[in-house]
N, CA and C atoms as an extended XYZ file, in Angstrom:
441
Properties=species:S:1:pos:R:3:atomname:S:1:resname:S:1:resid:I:1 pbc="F F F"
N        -4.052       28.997      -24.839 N   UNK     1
C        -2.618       29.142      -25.069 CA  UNK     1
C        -2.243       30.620      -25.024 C   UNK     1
N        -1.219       30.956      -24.385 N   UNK     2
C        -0.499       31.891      -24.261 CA  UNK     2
C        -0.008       32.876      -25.631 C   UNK     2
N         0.331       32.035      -25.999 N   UNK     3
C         1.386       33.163      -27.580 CA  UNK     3
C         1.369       31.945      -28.774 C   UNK     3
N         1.871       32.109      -30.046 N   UNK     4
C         2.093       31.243      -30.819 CA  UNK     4
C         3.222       30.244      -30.775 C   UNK     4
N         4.213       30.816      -29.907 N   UNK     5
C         5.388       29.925      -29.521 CA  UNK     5
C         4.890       28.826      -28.957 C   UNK     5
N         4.005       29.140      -28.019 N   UNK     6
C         3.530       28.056      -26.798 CA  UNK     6
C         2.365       27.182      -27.521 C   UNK     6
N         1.832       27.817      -28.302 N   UNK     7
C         1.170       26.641      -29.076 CA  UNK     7
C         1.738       25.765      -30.187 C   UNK     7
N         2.805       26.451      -30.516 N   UNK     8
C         3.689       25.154      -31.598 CA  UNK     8
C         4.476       24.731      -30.980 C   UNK     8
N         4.925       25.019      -29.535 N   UNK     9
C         5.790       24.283      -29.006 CA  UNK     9
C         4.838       22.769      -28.548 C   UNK     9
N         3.772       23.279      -27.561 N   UNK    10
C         2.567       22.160      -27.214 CA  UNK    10
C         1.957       21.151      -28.729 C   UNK    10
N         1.994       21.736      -29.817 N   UNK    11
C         1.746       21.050      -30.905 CA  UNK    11
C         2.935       19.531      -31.155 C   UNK    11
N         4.266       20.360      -31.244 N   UNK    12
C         5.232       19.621      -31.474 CA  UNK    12
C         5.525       18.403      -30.251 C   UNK    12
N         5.040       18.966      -29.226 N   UNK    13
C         5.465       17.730      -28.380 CA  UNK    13
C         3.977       16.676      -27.980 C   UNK    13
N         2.863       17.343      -28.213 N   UNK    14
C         1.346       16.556      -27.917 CA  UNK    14
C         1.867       15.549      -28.889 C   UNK    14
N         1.845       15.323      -29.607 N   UNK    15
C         1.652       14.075      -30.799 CA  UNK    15
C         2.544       12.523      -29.845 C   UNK    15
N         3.738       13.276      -29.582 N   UNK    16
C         4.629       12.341      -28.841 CA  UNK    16
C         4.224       11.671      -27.200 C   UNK    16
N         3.765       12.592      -27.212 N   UNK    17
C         2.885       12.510      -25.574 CA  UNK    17
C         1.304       11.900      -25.725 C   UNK    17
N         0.971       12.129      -26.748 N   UNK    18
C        -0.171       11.098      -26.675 CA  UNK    18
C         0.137        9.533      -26.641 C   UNK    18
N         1.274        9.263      -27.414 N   UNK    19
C         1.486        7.959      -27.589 CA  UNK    19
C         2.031        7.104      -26.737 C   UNK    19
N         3.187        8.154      -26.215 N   UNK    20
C         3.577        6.909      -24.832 CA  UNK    20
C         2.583        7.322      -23.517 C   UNK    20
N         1.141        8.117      -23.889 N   UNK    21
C         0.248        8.180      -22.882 CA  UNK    21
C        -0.329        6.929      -23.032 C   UNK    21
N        -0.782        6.449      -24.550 N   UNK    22
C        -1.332        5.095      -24.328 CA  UNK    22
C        -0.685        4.492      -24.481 C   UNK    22
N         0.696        3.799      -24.316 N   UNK    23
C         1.564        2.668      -24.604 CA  UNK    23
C         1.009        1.755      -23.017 C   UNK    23
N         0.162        0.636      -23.681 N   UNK    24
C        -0.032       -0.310      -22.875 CA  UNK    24
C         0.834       -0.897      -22.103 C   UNK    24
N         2.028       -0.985      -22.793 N   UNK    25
C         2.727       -1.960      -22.043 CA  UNK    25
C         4.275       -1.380      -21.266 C   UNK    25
N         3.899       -0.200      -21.007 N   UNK    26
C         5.132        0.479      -20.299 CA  UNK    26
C         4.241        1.840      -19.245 C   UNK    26
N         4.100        0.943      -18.201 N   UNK    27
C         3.440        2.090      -17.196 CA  UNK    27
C         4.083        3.405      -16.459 C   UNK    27
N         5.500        3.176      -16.544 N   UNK    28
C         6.298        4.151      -16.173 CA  UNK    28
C         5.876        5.390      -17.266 C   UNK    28
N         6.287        4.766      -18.549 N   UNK    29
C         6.429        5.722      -19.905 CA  UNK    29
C         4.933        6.534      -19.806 C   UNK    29
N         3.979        6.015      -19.203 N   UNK    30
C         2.850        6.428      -19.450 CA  UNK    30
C         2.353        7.444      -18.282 C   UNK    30
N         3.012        7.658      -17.029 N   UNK    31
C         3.072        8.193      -15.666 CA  UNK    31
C         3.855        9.512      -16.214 C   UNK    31
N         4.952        8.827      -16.576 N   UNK    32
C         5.667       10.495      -17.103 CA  UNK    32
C         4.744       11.358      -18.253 C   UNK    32
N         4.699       10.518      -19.434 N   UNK    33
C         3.763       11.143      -20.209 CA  UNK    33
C         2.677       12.058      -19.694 C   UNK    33
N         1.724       11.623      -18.524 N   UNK    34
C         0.792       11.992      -17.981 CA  UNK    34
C         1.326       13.567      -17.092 C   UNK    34
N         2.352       13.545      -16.496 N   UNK    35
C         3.286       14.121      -15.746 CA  UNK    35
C         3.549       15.218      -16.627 C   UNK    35
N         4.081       14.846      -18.050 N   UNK    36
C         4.582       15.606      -18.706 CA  UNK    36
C         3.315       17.009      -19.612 C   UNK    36
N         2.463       16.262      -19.969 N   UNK    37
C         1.006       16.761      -20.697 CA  UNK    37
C        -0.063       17.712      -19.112 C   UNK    37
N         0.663       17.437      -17.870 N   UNK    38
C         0.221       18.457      -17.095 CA  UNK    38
C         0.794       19.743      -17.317 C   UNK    38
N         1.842       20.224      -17.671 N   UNK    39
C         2.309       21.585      -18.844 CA  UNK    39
C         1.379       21.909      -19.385 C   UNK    39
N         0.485       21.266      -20.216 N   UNK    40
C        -0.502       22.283      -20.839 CA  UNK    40
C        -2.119       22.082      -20.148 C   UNK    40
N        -2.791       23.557      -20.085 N   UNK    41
C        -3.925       23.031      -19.824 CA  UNK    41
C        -4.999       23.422      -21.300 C   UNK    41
N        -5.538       22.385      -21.614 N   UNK    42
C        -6.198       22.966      -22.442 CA  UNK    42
C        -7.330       21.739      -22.742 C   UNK    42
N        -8.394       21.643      -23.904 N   UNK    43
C        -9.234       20.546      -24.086 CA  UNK    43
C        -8.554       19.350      -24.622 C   UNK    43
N        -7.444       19.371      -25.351 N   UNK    44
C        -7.293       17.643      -25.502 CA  UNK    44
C        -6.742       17.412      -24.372 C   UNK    44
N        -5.388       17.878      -23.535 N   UNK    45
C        -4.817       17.960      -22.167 CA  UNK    45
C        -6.123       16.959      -21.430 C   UNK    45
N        -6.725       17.986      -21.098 N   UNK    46
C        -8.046       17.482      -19.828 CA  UNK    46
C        -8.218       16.141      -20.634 C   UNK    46
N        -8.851       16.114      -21.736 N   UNK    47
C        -9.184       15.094      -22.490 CA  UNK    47
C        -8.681       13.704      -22.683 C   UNK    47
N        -7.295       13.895      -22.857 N   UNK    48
C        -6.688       12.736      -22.492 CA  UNK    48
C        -6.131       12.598      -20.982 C   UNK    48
N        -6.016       13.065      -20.083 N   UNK    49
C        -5.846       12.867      -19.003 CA  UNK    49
C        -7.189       12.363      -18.106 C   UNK    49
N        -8.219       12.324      -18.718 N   UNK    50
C        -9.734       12.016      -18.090 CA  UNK    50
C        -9.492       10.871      -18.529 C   UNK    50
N        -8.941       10.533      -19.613 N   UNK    51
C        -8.853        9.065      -20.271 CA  UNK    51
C        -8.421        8.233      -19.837 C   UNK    51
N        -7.208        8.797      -19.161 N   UNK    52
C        -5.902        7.749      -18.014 CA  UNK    52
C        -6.526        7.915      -17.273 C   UNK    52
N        -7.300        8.541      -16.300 N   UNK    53
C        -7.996        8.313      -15.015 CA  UNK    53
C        -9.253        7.518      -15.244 C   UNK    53
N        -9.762        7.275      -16.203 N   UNK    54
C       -10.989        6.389      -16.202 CA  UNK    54
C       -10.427        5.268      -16.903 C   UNK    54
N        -9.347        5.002      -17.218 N   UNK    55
C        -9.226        3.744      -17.927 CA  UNK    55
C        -7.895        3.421      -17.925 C   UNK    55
N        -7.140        3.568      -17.259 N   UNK    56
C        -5.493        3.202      -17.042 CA  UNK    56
C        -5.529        1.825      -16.058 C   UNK    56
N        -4.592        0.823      -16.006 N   UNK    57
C        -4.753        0.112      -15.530 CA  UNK    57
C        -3.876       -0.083      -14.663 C   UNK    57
N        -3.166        0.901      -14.636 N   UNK    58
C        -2.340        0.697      -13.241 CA  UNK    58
C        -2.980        2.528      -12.178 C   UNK    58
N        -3.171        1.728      -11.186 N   UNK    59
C        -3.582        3.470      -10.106 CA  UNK    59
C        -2.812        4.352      -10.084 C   UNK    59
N        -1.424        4.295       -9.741 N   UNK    60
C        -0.665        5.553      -10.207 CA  UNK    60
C        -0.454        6.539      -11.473 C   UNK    60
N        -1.212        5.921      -12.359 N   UNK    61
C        -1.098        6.474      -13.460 CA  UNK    61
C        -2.668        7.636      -13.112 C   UNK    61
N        -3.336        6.814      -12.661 N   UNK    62
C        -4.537        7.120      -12.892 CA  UNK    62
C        -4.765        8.365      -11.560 C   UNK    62
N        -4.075        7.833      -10.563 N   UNK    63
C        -3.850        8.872       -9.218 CA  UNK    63
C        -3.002       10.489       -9.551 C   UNK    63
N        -2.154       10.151      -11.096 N   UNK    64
C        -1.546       10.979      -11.130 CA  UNK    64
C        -2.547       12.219      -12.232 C   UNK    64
N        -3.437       11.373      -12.971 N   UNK    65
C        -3.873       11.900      -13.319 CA  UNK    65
C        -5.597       12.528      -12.925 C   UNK    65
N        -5.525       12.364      -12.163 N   UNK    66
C        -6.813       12.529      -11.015 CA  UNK    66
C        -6.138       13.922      -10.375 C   UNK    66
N        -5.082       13.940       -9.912 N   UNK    67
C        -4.378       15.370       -9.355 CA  UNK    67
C        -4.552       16.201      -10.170 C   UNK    67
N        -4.079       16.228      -11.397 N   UNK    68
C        -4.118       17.212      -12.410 CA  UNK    68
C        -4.722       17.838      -12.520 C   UNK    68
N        -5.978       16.911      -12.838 N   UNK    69
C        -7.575       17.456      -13.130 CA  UNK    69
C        -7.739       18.081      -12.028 C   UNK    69
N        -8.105       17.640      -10.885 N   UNK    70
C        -8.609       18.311       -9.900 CA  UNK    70
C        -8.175       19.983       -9.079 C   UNK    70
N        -6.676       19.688       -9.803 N   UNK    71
C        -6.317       21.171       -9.696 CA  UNK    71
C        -6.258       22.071      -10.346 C   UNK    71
N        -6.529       21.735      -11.949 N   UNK    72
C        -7.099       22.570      -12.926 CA  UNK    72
C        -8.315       23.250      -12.659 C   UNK    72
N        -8.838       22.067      -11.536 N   UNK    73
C       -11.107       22.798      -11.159 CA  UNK    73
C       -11.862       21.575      -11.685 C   UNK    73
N       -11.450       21.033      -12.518 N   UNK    74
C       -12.299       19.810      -13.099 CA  UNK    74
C       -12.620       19.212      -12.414 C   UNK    74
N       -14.275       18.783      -12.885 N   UNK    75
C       -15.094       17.819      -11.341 CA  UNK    75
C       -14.947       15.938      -11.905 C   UNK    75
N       -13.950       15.878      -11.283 N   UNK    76
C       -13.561       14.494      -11.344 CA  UNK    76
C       -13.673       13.712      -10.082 C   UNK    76
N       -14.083       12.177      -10.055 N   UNK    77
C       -14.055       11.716       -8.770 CA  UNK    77
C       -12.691       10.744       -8.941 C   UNK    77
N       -12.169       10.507       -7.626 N   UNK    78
C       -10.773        9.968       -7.560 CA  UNK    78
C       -10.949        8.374       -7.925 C   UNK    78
N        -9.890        8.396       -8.659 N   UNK    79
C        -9.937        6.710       -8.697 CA  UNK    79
C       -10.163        5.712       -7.290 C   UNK    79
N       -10.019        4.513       -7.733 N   UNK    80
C       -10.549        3.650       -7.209 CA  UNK    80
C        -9.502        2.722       -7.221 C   UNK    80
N        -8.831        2.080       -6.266 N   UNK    81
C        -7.658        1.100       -6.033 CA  UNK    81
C        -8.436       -0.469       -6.467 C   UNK    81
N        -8.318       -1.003       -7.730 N   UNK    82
C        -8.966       -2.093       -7.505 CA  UNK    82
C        -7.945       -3.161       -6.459 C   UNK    82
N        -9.326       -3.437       -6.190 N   UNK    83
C        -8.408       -5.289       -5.353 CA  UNK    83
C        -8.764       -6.565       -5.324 C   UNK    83
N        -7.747       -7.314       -5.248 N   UNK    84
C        -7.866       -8.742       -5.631 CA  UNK    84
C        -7.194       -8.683       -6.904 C   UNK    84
N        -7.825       -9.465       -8.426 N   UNK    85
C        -7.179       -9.607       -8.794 CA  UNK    85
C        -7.115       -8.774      -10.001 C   UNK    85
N        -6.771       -8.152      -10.554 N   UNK    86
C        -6.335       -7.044      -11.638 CA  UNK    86
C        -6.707       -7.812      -13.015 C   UNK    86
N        -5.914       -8.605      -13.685 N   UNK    87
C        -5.904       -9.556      -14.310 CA  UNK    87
C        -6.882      -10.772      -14.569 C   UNK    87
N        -8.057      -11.302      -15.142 N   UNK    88
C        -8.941      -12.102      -15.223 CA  UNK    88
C        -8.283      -13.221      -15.827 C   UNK    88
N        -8.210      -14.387      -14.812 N   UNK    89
C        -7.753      -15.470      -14.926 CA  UNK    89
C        -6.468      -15.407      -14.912 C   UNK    89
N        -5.727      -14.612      -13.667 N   UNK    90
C        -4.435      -14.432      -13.486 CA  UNK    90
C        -3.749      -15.743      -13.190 C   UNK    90
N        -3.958      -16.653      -12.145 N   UNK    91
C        -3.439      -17.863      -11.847 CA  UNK    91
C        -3.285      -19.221      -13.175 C   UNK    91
N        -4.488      -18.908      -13.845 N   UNK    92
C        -4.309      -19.593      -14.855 CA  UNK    92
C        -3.323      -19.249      -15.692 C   UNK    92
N        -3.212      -18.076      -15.935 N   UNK    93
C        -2.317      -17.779      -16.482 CA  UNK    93
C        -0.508      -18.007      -16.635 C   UNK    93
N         0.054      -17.687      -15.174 N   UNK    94
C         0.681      -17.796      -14.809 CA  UNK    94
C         0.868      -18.944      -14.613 C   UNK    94
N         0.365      -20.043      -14.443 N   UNK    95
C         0.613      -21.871      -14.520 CA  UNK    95
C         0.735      -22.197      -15.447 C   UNK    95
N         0.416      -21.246      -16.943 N   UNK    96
C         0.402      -21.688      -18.231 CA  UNK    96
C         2.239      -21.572      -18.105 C   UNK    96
N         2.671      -21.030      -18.017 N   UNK    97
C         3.749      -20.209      -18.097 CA  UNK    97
C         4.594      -20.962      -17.403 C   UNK    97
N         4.460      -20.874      -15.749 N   UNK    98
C         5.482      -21.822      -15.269 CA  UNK    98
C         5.403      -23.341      -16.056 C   UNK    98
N         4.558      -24.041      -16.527 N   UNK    99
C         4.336      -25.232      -16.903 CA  UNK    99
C         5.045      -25.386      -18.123 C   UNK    99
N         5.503      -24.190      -18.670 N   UNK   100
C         5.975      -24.331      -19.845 CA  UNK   100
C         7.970      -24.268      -20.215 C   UNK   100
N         8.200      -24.040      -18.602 N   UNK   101
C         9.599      -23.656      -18.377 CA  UNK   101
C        10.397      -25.680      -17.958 C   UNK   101
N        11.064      -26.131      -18.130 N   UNK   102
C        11.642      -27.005      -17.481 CA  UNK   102
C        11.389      -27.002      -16.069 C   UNK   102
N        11.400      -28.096      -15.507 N   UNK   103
C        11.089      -28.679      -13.469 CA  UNK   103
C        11.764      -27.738      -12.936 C   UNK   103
N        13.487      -27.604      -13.377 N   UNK   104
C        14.204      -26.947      -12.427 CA  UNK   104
C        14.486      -25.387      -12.994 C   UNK   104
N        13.019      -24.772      -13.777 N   UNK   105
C        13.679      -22.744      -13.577 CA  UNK   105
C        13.615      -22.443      -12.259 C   UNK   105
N        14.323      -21.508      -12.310 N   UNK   106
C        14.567      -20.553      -11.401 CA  UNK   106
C        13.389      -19.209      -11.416 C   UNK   106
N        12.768      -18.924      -10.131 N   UNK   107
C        12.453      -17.359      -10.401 CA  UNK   107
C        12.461      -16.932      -11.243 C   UNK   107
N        14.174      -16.341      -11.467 N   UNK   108
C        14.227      -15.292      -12.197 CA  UNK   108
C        13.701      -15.900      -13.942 C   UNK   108
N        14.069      -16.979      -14.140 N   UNK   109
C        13.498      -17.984      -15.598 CA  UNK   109
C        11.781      -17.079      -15.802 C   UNK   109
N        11.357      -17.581      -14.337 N   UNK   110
C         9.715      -17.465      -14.652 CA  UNK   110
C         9.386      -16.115      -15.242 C   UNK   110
N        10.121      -14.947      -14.302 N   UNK   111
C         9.983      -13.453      -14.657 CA  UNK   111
C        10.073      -13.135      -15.522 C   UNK   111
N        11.098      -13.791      -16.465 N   UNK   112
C        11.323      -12.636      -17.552 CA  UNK   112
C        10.698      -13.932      -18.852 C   UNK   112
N        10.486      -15.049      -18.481 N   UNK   113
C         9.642      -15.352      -19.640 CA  UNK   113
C         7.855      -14.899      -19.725 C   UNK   113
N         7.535      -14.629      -18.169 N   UNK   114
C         6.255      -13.777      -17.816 CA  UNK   114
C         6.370      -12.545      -18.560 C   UNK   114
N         7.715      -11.746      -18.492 N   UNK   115
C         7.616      -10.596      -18.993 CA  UNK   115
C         7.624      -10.520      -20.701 C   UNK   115
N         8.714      -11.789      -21.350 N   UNK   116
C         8.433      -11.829      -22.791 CA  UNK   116
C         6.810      -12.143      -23.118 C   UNK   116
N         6.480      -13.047      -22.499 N   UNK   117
C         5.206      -13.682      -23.163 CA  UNK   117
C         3.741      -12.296      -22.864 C   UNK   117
N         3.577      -12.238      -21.453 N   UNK   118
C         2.417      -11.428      -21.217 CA  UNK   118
C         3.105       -9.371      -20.481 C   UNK   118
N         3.547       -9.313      -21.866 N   UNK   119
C         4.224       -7.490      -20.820 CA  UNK   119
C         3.172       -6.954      -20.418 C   UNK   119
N         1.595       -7.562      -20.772 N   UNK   120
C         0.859       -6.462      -20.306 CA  UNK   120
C         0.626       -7.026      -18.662 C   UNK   120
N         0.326       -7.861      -18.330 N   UNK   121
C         0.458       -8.446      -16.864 CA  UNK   121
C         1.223       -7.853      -16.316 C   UNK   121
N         2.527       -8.452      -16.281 N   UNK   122
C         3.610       -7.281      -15.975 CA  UNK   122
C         3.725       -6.304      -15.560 C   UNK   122
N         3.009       -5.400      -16.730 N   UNK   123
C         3.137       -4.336      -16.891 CA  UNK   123
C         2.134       -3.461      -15.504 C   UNK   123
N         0.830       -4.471      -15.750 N   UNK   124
C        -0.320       -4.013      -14.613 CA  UNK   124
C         0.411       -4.377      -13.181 C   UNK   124
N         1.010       -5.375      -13.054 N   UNK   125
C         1.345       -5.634      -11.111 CA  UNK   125
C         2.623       -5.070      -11.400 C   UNK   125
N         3.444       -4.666      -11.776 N   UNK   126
C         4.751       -3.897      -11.804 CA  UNK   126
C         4.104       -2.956      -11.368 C   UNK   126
N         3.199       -2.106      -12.019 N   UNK   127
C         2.850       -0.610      -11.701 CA  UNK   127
C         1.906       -0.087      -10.426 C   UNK   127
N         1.145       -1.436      -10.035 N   UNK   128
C        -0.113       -1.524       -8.969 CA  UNK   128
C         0.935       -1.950       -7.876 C   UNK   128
N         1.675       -2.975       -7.282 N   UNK   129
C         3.003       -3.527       -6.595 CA  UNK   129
C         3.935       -3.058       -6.392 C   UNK   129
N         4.519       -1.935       -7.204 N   UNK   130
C         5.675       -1.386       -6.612 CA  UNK   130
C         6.718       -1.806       -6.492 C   UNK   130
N         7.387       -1.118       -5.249 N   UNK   131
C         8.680       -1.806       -4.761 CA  UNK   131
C         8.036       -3.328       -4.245 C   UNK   131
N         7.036       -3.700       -4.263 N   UNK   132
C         6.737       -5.147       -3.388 CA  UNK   132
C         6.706       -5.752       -4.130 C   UNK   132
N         6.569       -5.424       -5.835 N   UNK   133
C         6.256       -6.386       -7.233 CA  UNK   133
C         7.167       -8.039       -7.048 C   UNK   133
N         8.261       -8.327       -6.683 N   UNK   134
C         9.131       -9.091       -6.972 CA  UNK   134
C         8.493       -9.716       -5.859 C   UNK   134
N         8.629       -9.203       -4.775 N   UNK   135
C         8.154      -10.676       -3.667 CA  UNK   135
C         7.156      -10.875       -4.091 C   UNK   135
N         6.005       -9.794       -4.814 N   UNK   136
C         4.977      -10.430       -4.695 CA  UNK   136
C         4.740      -11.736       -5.544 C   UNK   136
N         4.976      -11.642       -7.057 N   UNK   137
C         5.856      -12.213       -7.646 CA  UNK   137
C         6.451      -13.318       -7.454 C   UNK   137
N         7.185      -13.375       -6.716 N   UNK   138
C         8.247      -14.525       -6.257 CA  UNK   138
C         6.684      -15.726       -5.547 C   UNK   138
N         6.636      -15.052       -4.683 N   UNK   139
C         5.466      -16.152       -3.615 CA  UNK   139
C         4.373      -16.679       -4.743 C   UNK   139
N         3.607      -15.704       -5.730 N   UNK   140
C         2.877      -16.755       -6.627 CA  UNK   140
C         3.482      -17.407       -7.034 C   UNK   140
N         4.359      -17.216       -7.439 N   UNK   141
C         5.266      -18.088       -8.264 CA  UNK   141
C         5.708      -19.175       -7.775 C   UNK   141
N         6.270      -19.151       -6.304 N   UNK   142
C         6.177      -20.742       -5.148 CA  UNK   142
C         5.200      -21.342       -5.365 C   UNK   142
N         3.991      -20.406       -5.092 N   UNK   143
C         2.739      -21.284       -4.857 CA  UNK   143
C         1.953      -21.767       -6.186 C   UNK   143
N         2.290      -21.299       -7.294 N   UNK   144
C         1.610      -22.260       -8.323 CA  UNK   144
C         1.678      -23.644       -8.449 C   UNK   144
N         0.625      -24.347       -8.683 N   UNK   145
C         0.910      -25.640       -9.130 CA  UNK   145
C         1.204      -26.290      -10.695 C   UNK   145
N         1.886      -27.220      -10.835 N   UNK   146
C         2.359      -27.410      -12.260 CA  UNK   146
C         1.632      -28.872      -12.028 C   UNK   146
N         0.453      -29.560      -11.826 N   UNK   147
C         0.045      -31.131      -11.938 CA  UNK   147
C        -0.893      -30.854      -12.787 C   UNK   147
């Protein structure tokens, strides 16, 4: 750290930034966080940012924090895009869910009771999906079976 300003300023805002670094269930909140804690470099900094890159569950979080490091000098290897399915026992899941809505929901029914019941699902193909999340979304959601 620079001066004492810059370390009680980094004091006052780390505490807040650790937390929506791990807030499971909001991957945006946790991208900025990550975004935001690149301002300081120092050992918890690296520390928790090694953390989101080895254990974040959405890649952008983890891509963002893979940059960081690596331009600080830190010998980090880049994440890894998983593929297939993110989620263990995703389909099951999601049939639990549609099965539990009336014959005639709609889409949008399925989404946002997907999003009350499981935000962390959600939360993982919202952040891995992108702008494609909704179709992608939409088509499991055709293709589940309810028998």
């Amino acid at each position: 750290m620079e001066n004492n300003e810059t370390q009680q300023e980094f004091t006052e805002v780390y505490e807040q930034l650790k937390v929506a670094v791990n807030r499971t269930s909001d991957w945006k909140a946790r991208l900025a966080a990550v975004n935001d804690l690149s301002a300081w470099k120092n050992q918890q900094t690296i520390d928790v940012l090694t953390h989101r890159l080895n254990n974040d569950t959405v890649y952008a979080v983890q891509e963002a924090a893979y940059r960081k490091l690596q331009e600080w000098g830190e010998n980090v290897q880049p994440p890894v895009r998983k593929e297939g399915e993110l989620v263990k026992g995703l389909t099951k899941i999601l049939v639990r869910i549609k099965k539990s809505l009336p014959a005639d929901h709609t889409y949008n029914d399925f989404r946002e009771k997907l999003h009350k019941m499981r935000v962390d699902i959600f939360d993982i193909y919202e952040g891995d999906k992108g702008a494609e999340f909704d179709q992608w979304l939409e088509q499991k959601w055709a293709s589940l079976s309810t028998r």
